[in-house]
CSV table of C-alpha atoms in Angstrom, one decimal:
chain,number,residue,atom,x,y,z
A,1,MET,CA,0.0,0.0,0.0
A,2,GLN,CA,1.2,3.5,-0.9
A,3,VAL,CA,0.5,5.7,2.1
A,4,LEU,CA,-1.0,9.0,1.0
A,5,TYR,CA,-1.5,10.6,4.4
A,6,THR,CA,-0.6,9.8,8.0
A,7,ALA,CA,-2.6,11.2,10.9
A,8,GLN,CA,-0.8,11.6,14.2
A,9,ALA,CA,-2.3,11.9,17.6
A,10,LEU,CA,-0.7,12.0,21.1
A,11,ALA,CA,-2.5,10.8,24.2
A,12,THR,CA,-1.3,12.0,27.6
A,13,GLY,CA,-2.5,11.9,31.2
A,14,ASP,CA,-4.4,8.8,32.4
A,15,GLY,CA,-5.6,7.3,29.1
A,16,ARG,CA,-9.4,7.5,29.1
A,17,ASP,CA,-9.1,10.3,31.7
A,18,GLY,CA,-6.5,12.2,29.9
A,19,HIS,CA,-6.0,14.5,26.9
A,20,VAL,CA,-5.5,13.9,23.2
A,21,THR,CA,-4.0,16.3,20.6
A,22,THR,CA,-3.2,15.9,16.9
A,23,SER,CA,0.1,17.0,15.3
A,24,ASP,CA,-1.8,19.6,13.2
A,25,GLY,CA,-3.6,21.0,16.2
A,26,SER,CA,-7.1,20.4,14.8
A,27,ILE,CA,-8.0,18.1,17.8
A,28,ASP,CA,-7.1,19.2,21.3
A,29,LEU,CA,-9.5,17.5,23.7
A,30,ASP,CA,-9.8,16.4,27.3
A,31,LEU,CA,-11.0,12.8,27.6
A,32,ALA,CA,-13.2,11.3,30.3
A,33,VAL,CA,-14.6,7.9,31.1
A,34,PRO,CA,-18.4,8.0,30.3
A,35,LYS,CA,-20.7,8.0,33.3
A,36,GLU,CA,-22.2,4.7,32.0
A,37,MET,CA,-18.7,3.1,32.6
A,38,GLY,CA,-18.3,4.6,36.1
A,39,GLY,CA,-16.5,7.8,35.1
A,40,ALA,CA,-17.2,11.5,35.4
A,41,GLY,CA,-18.3,11.9,31.8
A,42,GLY,CA,-18.6,15.4,30.4
A,43,ALA,CA,-15.8,15.1,27.9
A,44,ALA,CA,-14.9,13.2,24.7
A,45,ASN,CA,-13.9,9.5,24.8
A,46,PRO,CA,-12.3,7.1,22.3
A,47,GLU,CA,-15.7,5.7,21.3
A,48,LEU,CA,-17.0,9.1,20.3
A,49,LEU,CA,-13.8,9.8,18.3
A,50,PHE,CA,-14.1,6.4,16.6
A,51,ALA,CA,-17.8,7.1,15.8
A,52,ALA,CA,-17.0,10.5,14.3
A,53,GLY,CA,-14.2,9.1,12.1
A,54,TYR,CA,-16.2,6.0,11.0
A,55,SER,CA,-19.3,8.0,10.1
A,56,ALA,CA,-17.3,10.6,8.1
A,57,CYS,CA,-15.2,7.9,6.3
A,58,PHE,CA,-18.3,5.8,5.5
A,59,HIS,CA,-20.2,8.8,4.2
A,60,SER,CA,-17.3,9.6,1.8
A,61,ALA,CA,-17.3,6.0,0.6
A,62,LEU,CA,-21.0,6.1,0.1
A,63,ARG,CA,-20.9,9.3,-1.9
A,64,ALA,CA,-18.2,7.9,-4.1
A,65,VAL,CA,-20.1,4.7,-4.9
A,66,ALA,CA,-23.3,6.8,-5.4
A,67,ARG,CA,-21.5,9.0,-7.9
A,68,LYS,CA,-20.5,6.0,-10.0
A,69,ALA,CA,-24.1,4.7,-9.9
A,70,LYS,CA,-25.4,8.2,-10.7
A,71,ALA,CA,-27.6,8.1,-7.6
A,72,ASP,CA,-28.8,11.3,-6.0
A,73,VAL,CA,-27.4,11.4,-2.4
A,74,THR,CA,-28.7,14.9,-1.7
A,75,GLY,CA,-29.4,15.2,2.1
A,76,SER,CA,-27.7,11.8,2.9
A,77,THR,CA,-26.4,11.2,6.4
A,78,VAL,CA,-24.5,8.5,8.2
A,79,GLN,CA,-24.8,8.1,11.9
A,80,ALA,CA,-22.4,5.8,13.7
A,81,ARG,CA,-23.1,4.3,17.1
A,82,VAL,CA,-20.1,2.7,18.8
A,83,GLY,CA,-20.7,0.5,21.8
A,84,ILE,CA,-18.2,-0.9,24.2
A,85,GLY,CA,-18.6,-3.7,26.6
A,86,ALA,CA,-17.0,-6.7,28.3
A,87,THR,CA,-16.4,-9.6,26.0
A,88,GLY,CA,-16.6,-12.3,28.7
A,89,ALA,CA,-13.0,-13.3,28.0
A,90,GLY,CA,-11.5,-10.7,30.4
A,91,GLY,CA,-11.3,-7.9,27.9
A,92,TYR,CA,-13.5,-5.3,26.1
A,93,GLY,CA,-14.8,-5.2,22.6
A,94,LEU,CA,-16.6,-2.8,20.3
A,95,THR,CA,-19.8,-2.9,18.3
A,96,VAL,CA,-20.8,-0.5,15.5
A,97,GLU,CA,-24.1,0.4,14.0
A,98,LEU,CA,-24.1,2.5,10.9
A,99,ALA,CA,-27.5,4.1,10.2
A,100,VAL,CA,-27.6,5.5,6.7
A,101,ASP,CA,-30.3,7.8,5.4
A,102,LEU,CA,-30.6,8.4,1.6
A,103,PRO,CA,-33.8,10.3,1.3
A,104,GLU,CA,-33.7,10.6,-2.5
A,105,VAL,CA,-32.9,7.0,-3.3
A,106,ASP,CA,-35.4,4.1,-3.4
A,107,PRO,CA,-34.9,1.5,-0.6
A,108,ALA,CA,-33.5,-1.3,-2.8
A,109,THR,CA,-30.9,1.0,-4.4
A,110,ALA,CA,-30.0,2.5,-1.1
A,111,THR,CA,-29.3,-0.9,0.4
A,112,GLN,CA,-27.1,-1.8,-2.6
A,113,LEU,CA,-25.2,1.5,-2.2
A,114,VAL,CA,-24.6,1.0,1.5
A,115,GLU,CA,-23.4,-2.6,0.9
A,116,GLN,CA,-21.0,-1.3,-1.8
A,117,ALA,CA,-19.7,1.5,0.5
A,118,HIS,CA,-19.1,-1.1,3.2
A,119,GLN,CA,-16.8,-2.9,0.8
A,120,VAL,CA,-14.7,0.2,0.0
A,121,CYS,CA,-14.6,2.2,3.2
A,122,PRO,CA,-11.2,1.9,4.9
A,123,TYR,CA,-12.8,1.8,8.4
A,124,SER,CA,-15.1,-1.1,7.3
A,125,ALA,CA,-12.0,-2.9,5.9
A,126,ALA,CA,-10.2,-2.4,9.2
A,127,THR,CA,-13.1,-3.6,11.3
A,128,ARG,CA,-14.2,-6.5,9.1
A,129,GLY,CA,-13.9,-9.8,11.1
A,130,ASN,CA,-12.9,-7.9,14.2
A,131,ILE,CA,-16.0,-5.9,15.2
A,132,ASP,CA,-19.6,-6.6,14.7
A,133,VAL,CA,-20.9,-3.9,12.3
A,134,THR,CA,-24.6,-3.6,11.6
A,135,LEU,CA,-25.8,-1.6,8.6
A,136,THR,CA,-29.3,-0.1,8.6
A,137,VAL,CA,-30.9,1.9,5.8
A,138,GLY,CA,-33.5,4.5,6.6
A,139,GLU,CA,-33.8,7.5,8.7
A,140,THR,CA,-30.9,8.1,11.2
A,141,ARG,CA,-31.9,8.6,14.8
């Protein structure tokens, strides 16, 4: 693979209760463990950052396959929900649900486009076989 771009982030402090910055300065955030996991909440966390990245990347992939299919993706949205929980094997794992809304596309075509995007999205490729990813087509919630 020829690398076109490399993102760089630095985590400091106490991991999930720490701070993260990117080398270009575009992200400079405190992190906190969510209340649901026994933390203070009130700040970003790794799952929020992953959800933001995956939804944006998947939306780009979706728009690319839609352009090739000459589908109208006006008003399209992709919402990512990233869950974290104990795996039962002493560790933690993630789940992802991608809810895609393509208001100008018929349901059958929308489903095909979402499946095609899932094949070309780099986040989908990275998670395939490692994280349960559920795709839903319809209105995002």
